[in-house]
mmCIF file of C-alpha atoms in Angstrom:
data_model
loop_
_atom_site.group_PDB
_atom_site.id
_atom_site.type_symbol
_atom_site.label_atom_id
_atom_site.label_comp_id
_atom_site.label_asym_id
_atom_site.label_seq_id
_atom_site.Cartn_x
_atom_site.Cartn_y
_atom_site.Cartn_z
ATOM 1 C CA SER V 13 0.000 0.000 0.000
ATOM 2 C CA GLN V 14 1.071 3.577 -0.469
ATOM 3 C CA LYS V 15 2.490 4.964 2.736
ATOM 4 C CA ILE V 16 3.822 8.249 3.904
ATOM 5 C CA GLU V 17 5.262 8.428 7.388
ATOM 6 C CA GLN V 18 6.266 11.254 9.643
ATOM 7 C CA ASN V 19 8.585 9.751 12.229
ATOM 8 C CA SER V 20 7.947 12.019 15.156
ATOM 9 C CA GLU V 21 4.531 12.693 16.591
ATOM 10 C CA ALA V 22 5.885 15.621 18.585
ATOM 11 C CA LEU V 23 8.928 17.863 18.509
ATOM 12 C CA ASN V 24 9.801 20.395 21.194
ATOM 13 C CA ILE V 25 12.428 23.050 20.575
ATOM 14 C CA GLN V 26 13.485 26.402 21.945
ATOM 15 C CA GLU V 27 12.833 29.681 20.227
ATOM 16 C CA GLY V 28 15.548 30.636 17.786
ATOM 17 C CA LYS V 29 16.600 27.068 17.027
ATOM 18 C CA THR V 30 16.042 25.250 13.757
ATOM 19 C CA ALA V 31 13.245 22.695 13.700
ATOM 20 C CA THR V 32 13.697 19.722 11.371
ATOM 21 C CA LEU V 33 10.760 17.469 10.549
ATOM 22 C CA THR V 34 11.067 14.229 8.600
ATOM 23 C CA CYS V 35 8.746 12.643 6.064
ATOM 24 C CA ASN V 36 9.407 9.205 4.555
ATOM 25 C CA TYR V 37 7.456 7.495 1.835
ATOM 26 C CA THR V 38 7.304 3.979 0.447
ATOM 27 C CA ASN V 39 6.623 2.433 -2.922
ATOM 28 C CA TYR V 40 6.735 4.739 -5.893
ATOM 29 C CA SER V 41 8.509 8.074 -5.805
ATOM 30 C CA PRO V 42 6.044 10.903 -6.275
ATOM 31 C CA ALA V 43 6.848 13.689 -8.668
ATOM 32 C CA TYR V 44 5.918 16.191 -5.980
ATOM 33 C CA LEU V 45 5.673 16.400 -2.227
ATOM 34 C CA GLN V 46 3.584 18.936 -0.365
ATOM 35 C CA TRP V 47 3.766 20.329 3.161
ATOM 36 C CA TYR V 48 0.854 21.760 5.115
ATOM 37 C CA ARG V 49 0.429 23.480 8.456
ATOM 38 C CA GLN V 50 -2.555 22.788 10.710
ATOM 39 C CA ASP V 51 -3.479 24.831 13.762
ATOM 40 C CA PRO V 52 -5.783 23.388 16.442
ATOM 41 C CA GLY V 53 -9.433 23.477 15.399
ATOM 42 C CA ARG V 54 -8.634 24.555 11.842
ATOM 43 C CA GLY V 55 -8.152 22.965 8.448
ATOM 44 C CA PRO V 56 -4.665 22.413 6.997
ATOM 45 C CA VAL V 57 -3.073 25.267 5.076
ATOM 46 C CA PHE V 58 -0.676 24.702 2.191
ATOM 47 C CA LEU V 59 2.932 25.807 2.746
ATOM 48 C CA LEU V 60 5.259 24.433 0.099
ATOM 49 C CA LEU V 61 5.457 22.071 -2.828
ATOM 50 C CA ILE V 62 8.719 20.542 -4.002
ATOM 51 C CA ARG V 63 9.319 18.704 -7.250
ATOM 52 C CA GLU V 64 11.504 15.612 -7.371
ATOM 53 C CA ASN V 65 14.150 17.374 -9.445
ATOM 54 C CA GLU V 66 14.325 20.430 -7.179
ATOM 55 C CA LYS V 67 16.257 18.864 -4.285
ATOM 56 C CA GLU V 68 15.643 21.977 -2.162
ATOM 57 C CA LYS V 69 13.072 24.755 -1.978
ATOM 58 C CA ARG V 70 12.891 27.810 0.273
ATOM 59 C CA LYS V 71 10.183 30.206 1.369
ATOM 60 C CA GLU V 72 11.155 32.810 3.952
ATOM 61 C CA ARG V 73 12.273 30.811 7.039
ATOM 62 C CA LEU V 74 11.081 27.503 5.589
ATOM 63 C CA LYS V 75 13.212 25.054 3.668
ATOM 64 C CA VAL V 76 12.186 21.719 2.196
ATOM 65 C CA THR V 77 14.440 19.061 0.715
ATOM 66 C CA PHE V 78 13.534 16.033 -1.370
ATOM 67 C CA ASP V 79 15.824 12.998 -1.600
ATOM 68 C CA THR V 80 14.412 10.385 -3.964
ATOM 69 C CA THR V 81 17.231 7.949 -3.118
ATOM 70 C CA LEU V 82 16.378 7.959 0.577
ATOM 71 C CA LYS V 83 12.657 8.403 -0.209
ATOM 72 C CA GLN V 84 12.614 11.241 2.255
ATOM 73 C CA SER V 85 11.710 14.895 2.579
ATOM 74 C CA LEU V 86 13.006 17.160 5.331
ATOM 75 C CA PHE V 87 11.168 20.286 6.428
ATOM 76 C CA HIS V 88 13.193 22.945 8.234
ATOM 77 C CA ILE V 89 12.047 26.057 10.071
ATOM 78 C CA THR V 90 14.959 28.319 10.879
ATOM 79 C CA ALA V 91 14.954 30.862 13.716
ATOM 80 C CA SER V 92 11.806 29.249 15.052
ATOM 81 C CA GLN V 93 9.227 31.295 16.949
ATOM 82 C CA PRO V 94 6.414 30.340 19.317
ATOM 83 C CA ALA V 95 4.003 31.290 16.494
ATOM 84 C CA ASP V 96 5.437 28.373 14.494
ATOM 85 C CA SER V 97 3.882 25.947 16.975
ATOM 86 C CA ALA V 98 1.440 23.812 14.996
ATOM 87 C CA THR V 99 1.072 20.415 13.392
ATOM 88 C CA TYR V 100 2.898 19.981 10.101
ATOM 89 C CA LEU V 101 1.696 17.462 7.535
ATOM 90 C CA CYS V 102 3.463 16.103 4.503
ATOM 91 C CA ALA V 103 1.560 14.651 1.587
ATOM 92 C CA LYS V 104 2.121 12.960 -1.735
ATOM 93 C CA ALA V 105 -0.265 12.304 -4.584
ATOM 94 C CA ASN V 106 -1.647 8.833 -5.222
ATOM 95 C CA GLN V 107 -0.355 7.164 -8.361
ATOM 96 C CA ALA V 108 -3.264 8.434 -10.427
ATOM 97 C CA GLY V 109 -2.524 11.974 -9.308
ATOM 98 C CA THR V 110 -6.148 12.447 -8.305
ATOM 99 C CA ALA V 111 -5.842 12.728 -4.527
ATOM 100 C CA LEU V 112 -3.316 13.295 -1.744
ATOM 101 C CA ILE V 113 -2.122 10.808 0.842
ATOM 102 C CA PHE V 114 -1.233 12.549 4.087
ATOM 103 C CA GLY V 115 1.166 11.605 6.829
ATOM 104 C CA LYS V 116 -0.122 11.677 10.400
ATOM 105 C CA GLY V 117 1.716 14.892 11.111
ATOM 106 C CA THR V 118 4.333 16.150 13.529
ATOM 107 C CA THR V 119 3.256 18.564 16.249
ATOM 108 C CA LEU V 120 5.892 21.214 16.784
ATOM 109 C CA SER V 121 6.051 23.182 20.015
ATOM 110 C CA VAL V 122 8.389 26.161 20.189
ATOM 111 C CA SER V 123 9.002 27.501 23.676
ATOM 112 C CA SER V 124 10.238 30.987 24.437
ATOM 113 C CA ASN L 4 -13.748 35.052 -1.773
ATOM 114 C CA ALA L 5 -14.958 32.783 0.982
ATOM 115 C CA GLY L 6 -12.774 29.878 -0.212
ATOM 116 C CA VAL L 7 -14.060 26.547 1.100
ATOM 117 C CA THR L 8 -16.968 26.603 3.524
ATOM 118 C CA GLN L 9 -18.536 23.736 5.443
ATOM 119 C CA THR L 10 -21.963 23.405 7.015
ATOM 120 C CA PRO L 11 -22.593 22.669 9.852
ATOM 121 C CA LYS L 12 -19.616 23.368 12.125
ATOM 122 C CA PHE L 13 -20.784 21.009 14.863
ATOM 123 C CA ARG L 14 -23.341 18.241 15.055
ATOM 124 C CA VAL L 15 -24.389 15.572 17.522
ATOM 125 C CA LEU L 16 -26.252 12.553 16.191
ATOM 126 C CA LYS L 17 -27.715 9.462 17.730
ATOM 127 C CA THR L 18 -26.760 6.051 16.362
ATOM 128 C CA GLY L 19 -28.836 5.272 13.297
ATOM 129 C CA GLN L 20 -29.678 8.862 12.399
ATOM 130 C CA SER L 21 -28.765 10.294 9.038
ATOM 131 C CA MET L 22 -27.287 13.614 8.034
ATOM 132 C CA THR L 23 -25.655 15.459 5.166
ATOM 133 C CA LEU L 24 -22.558 17.617 5.389
ATOM 134 C CA LEU L 25 -22.325 20.386 2.835
ATOM 135 C CA CYS L 26 -19.123 21.704 1.302
ATOM 136 C CA ALA L 27 -19.043 24.708 -0.990
ATOM 137 C CA GLN L 28 -16.147 26.361 -2.836
ATOM 138 C CA ASP L 29 -16.095 29.584 -4.821
ATOM 139 C CA MET L 30 -12.753 29.112 -6.589
ATOM 140 C CA ASN L 31 -14.138 27.221 -9.595
ATOM 141 C CA HIS L 32 -12.045 24.184 -8.674
ATOM 142 C CA GLU L 33 -12.590 20.930 -10.480
ATOM 143 C CA TYR L 34 -11.481 18.578 -7.707
ATOM 144 C CA MET L 35 -13.143 18.244 -4.325
ATOM 145 C CA TYR L 36 -12.408 15.918 -1.432
ATOM 146 C CA TRP L 37 -13.821 14.715 1.867
ATOM 147 C CA TYR L 38 -11.443 13.653 4.655
ATOM 148 C CA ARG L 39 -11.904 12.555 8.209
ATOM 149 C CA GLN L 40 -9.334 13.256 10.896
ATOM 150 C CA ASP L 41 -9.040 11.167 14.021
ATOM 151 C CA PRO L 42 -6.438 11.324 16.802
ATOM 152 C CA GLY L 43 -3.424 9.214 15.888
ATOM 153 C CA MET L 44 -4.811 8.417 12.441
ATOM 154 C CA GLY L 45 -4.159 11.600 10.551
ATOM 155 C CA LEU L 46 -6.216 12.738 7.579
ATOM 156 C CA ARG L 47 -7.877 9.915 5.684
ATOM 157 C CA LEU L 48 -9.622 10.337 2.365
ATOM 158 C CA ILE L 49 -13.260 9.240 2.302
ATOM 159 C CA HIS L 50 -14.434 10.141 -1.206
ATOM 160 C CA TYR L 51 -13.388 12.591 -3.851
ATOM 161 C CA SER L 52 -14.617 14.076 -7.105
ATOM 162 C CA VAL L 53 -12.663 15.051 -10.194
ATOM 163 C CA GLY L 54 -15.479 17.093 -11.684
ATOM 164 C CA GLU L 55 -19.179 17.829 -11.643
ATOM 165 C CA GLY L 56 -21.212 14.632 -11.718
ATOM 166 C CA THR L 57 -18.275 12.378 -10.781
ATOM 167 C CA THR L 58 -17.338 10.689 -7.519
ATOM 168 C CA ALA L 59 -14.718 8.140 -6.491
ATOM 169 C CA LYS L 60 -13.890 6.163 -3.370
ATOM 170 C CA GLY L 61 -10.972 7.023 -1.177
ATOM 171 C CA GLU L 62 -9.295 5.097 1.593
ATOM 172 C CA VAL L 63 -12.254 4.823 4.014
ATOM 173 C CA PRO L 64 -15.523 5.080 2.023
ATOM 174 C CA ASP L 65 -17.695 2.591 3.908
ATOM 175 C CA GLY L 66 -20.759 4.104 5.588
ATOM 176 C CA TYR L 67 -20.606 7.291 3.515
ATOM 177 C CA ASN L 68 -22.086 8.470 0.252
ATOM 178 C CA VAL L 69 -21.328 11.591 -1.756
ATOM 179 C CA SER L 70 -22.807 13.629 -4.560
ATOM 180 C CA ARG L 71 -21.444 16.386 -6.799
ATOM 181 C CA LEU L 72 -24.459 17.707 -8.671
ATOM 182 C CA LYS L 73 -23.005 21.196 -8.975
ATOM 183 C CA LYS L 74 -19.359 22.052 -9.517
ATOM 184 C CA GLN L 75 -19.179 24.240 -6.449
ATOM 185 C CA ASN L 76 -20.815 21.821 -4.006
ATOM 186 C CA PHE L 77 -19.805 18.433 -2.644
ATOM 187 C CA LEU L 78 -22.155 16.668 -0.243
ATOM 188 C CA LEU L 79 -21.193 13.943 2.219
ATOM 189 C CA GLY L 80 -24.006 11.761 3.526
ATOM 190 C CA LEU L 81 -24.206 9.403 6.452
ATOM 191 C CA GLU L 82 -27.261 7.184 6.007
ATOM 192 C CA SER L 83 -27.113 5.444 9.387
ATOM 193 C CA ALA L 84 -24.593 7.029 11.705
ATOM 194 C CA ALA L 85 -22.407 4.872 13.936
ATOM 195 C CA PRO L 86 -20.213 5.858 16.905
ATOM 196 C CA SER L 87 -17.166 4.928 14.787
ATOM 197 C CA GLN L 88 -18.036 7.887 12.566
ATOM 198 C CA THR L 89 -17.369 10.330 15.372
ATOM 199 C CA SER L 90 -14.652 12.469 13.875
ATOM 200 C CA VAL L 91 -13.703 15.842 12.438
ATOM 201 C CA TYR L 92 -14.590 16.056 8.765
ATOM 202 C CA PHE L 93 -12.712 18.293 6.366
ATOM 203 C CA CYS L 94 -13.603 19.223 2.850
ATOM 204 C CA ALA L 95 -10.966 20.411 0.402
ATOM 205 C CA SER L 96 -10.749 21.515 -3.194
ATOM 206 C CA SER L 97 -8.006 21.889 -5.776
ATOM 207 C CA ASN L 98 -7.619 23.130 -9.280
ATOM 208 C CA LEU L 99 -7.051 20.005 -11.353
ATOM 209 C CA GLY L 100 -4.935 17.122 -10.063
ATOM 210 C CA SER L 101 -3.384 16.783 -6.642
ATOM 211 C CA SER L 102 0.176 16.096 -7.697
ATOM 212 C CA TYR L 103 1.150 19.676 -8.287
ATOM 213 C CA ASN L 104 -1.846 21.650 -7.085
ATOM 214 C CA GLU L 105 -2.326 22.688 -3.512
ATOM 215 C CA GLN L 106 -5.510 21.736 -1.744
ATOM 216 C CA PHE L 107 -7.613 24.352 -0.009
ATOM 217 C CA PHE L 108 -9.337 23.125 3.117
ATOM 218 C CA GLY L 109 -12.508 24.163 4.855
ATOM 219 C CA PRO L 110 -12.718 24.825 8.606
ATOM 220 C CA GLY L 111 -14.061 21.368 9.429
ATOM 221 C CA THR L 112 -17.201 19.832 10.897
ATOM 222 C CA ARG L 113 -16.977 18.184 14.295
ATOM 223 C CA LEU L 114 -19.406 15.272 14.404
ATOM 224 C CA THR L 115 -20.248 13.237 17.486
ATOM 225 C CA VAL L 116 -22.341 10.089 17.205
ATOM 226 C CA LEU L 117 -23.778 8.850 20.484
#
């Protein structure tokens, strides 16, 4: 079956540090991976999309990498702030490209 | 633009009752999706639609039905609710396929089945 796994359920870091979240997938390599942020009581919000040939993508303090050999994506938040505290989800498309398969998410807590 | 809206926001049902959740989007998106989110299980796809008049099963379709009579609306029905259907339900939409198009999510419906 198609799987996408986020290793850590929770990650606690101090303000100012870099948070690194991991996403691993099995079976086929998707052409794209997506990352979403979800705050309590709200729907997920899209953050970044990375293509398999991009290796790395940045948006402000966010950086995503994509390693098709390791079948892994890393999501980094640099200079983290308490406002970054949320659950972060990674997702890949199913083979037909018609729907997304989501990981269970990693809940990040940034303490001041 | 309102984006993706869901009705109702909260609902409590008794076992065996039926209800319909309504999702509406004003972005002219072709694709629409229904997910459920449970603690420890993440987001799981129930049904989806790739265009008006079409529907397809996702990962956990049993006990649910859907309809997409209008492009902007996607209805999720529970014919005979069960306690196992207690969950938070999210609707989402995207412009064309999911590989390279972000999904826009609604605020969710919290459903409790007693």
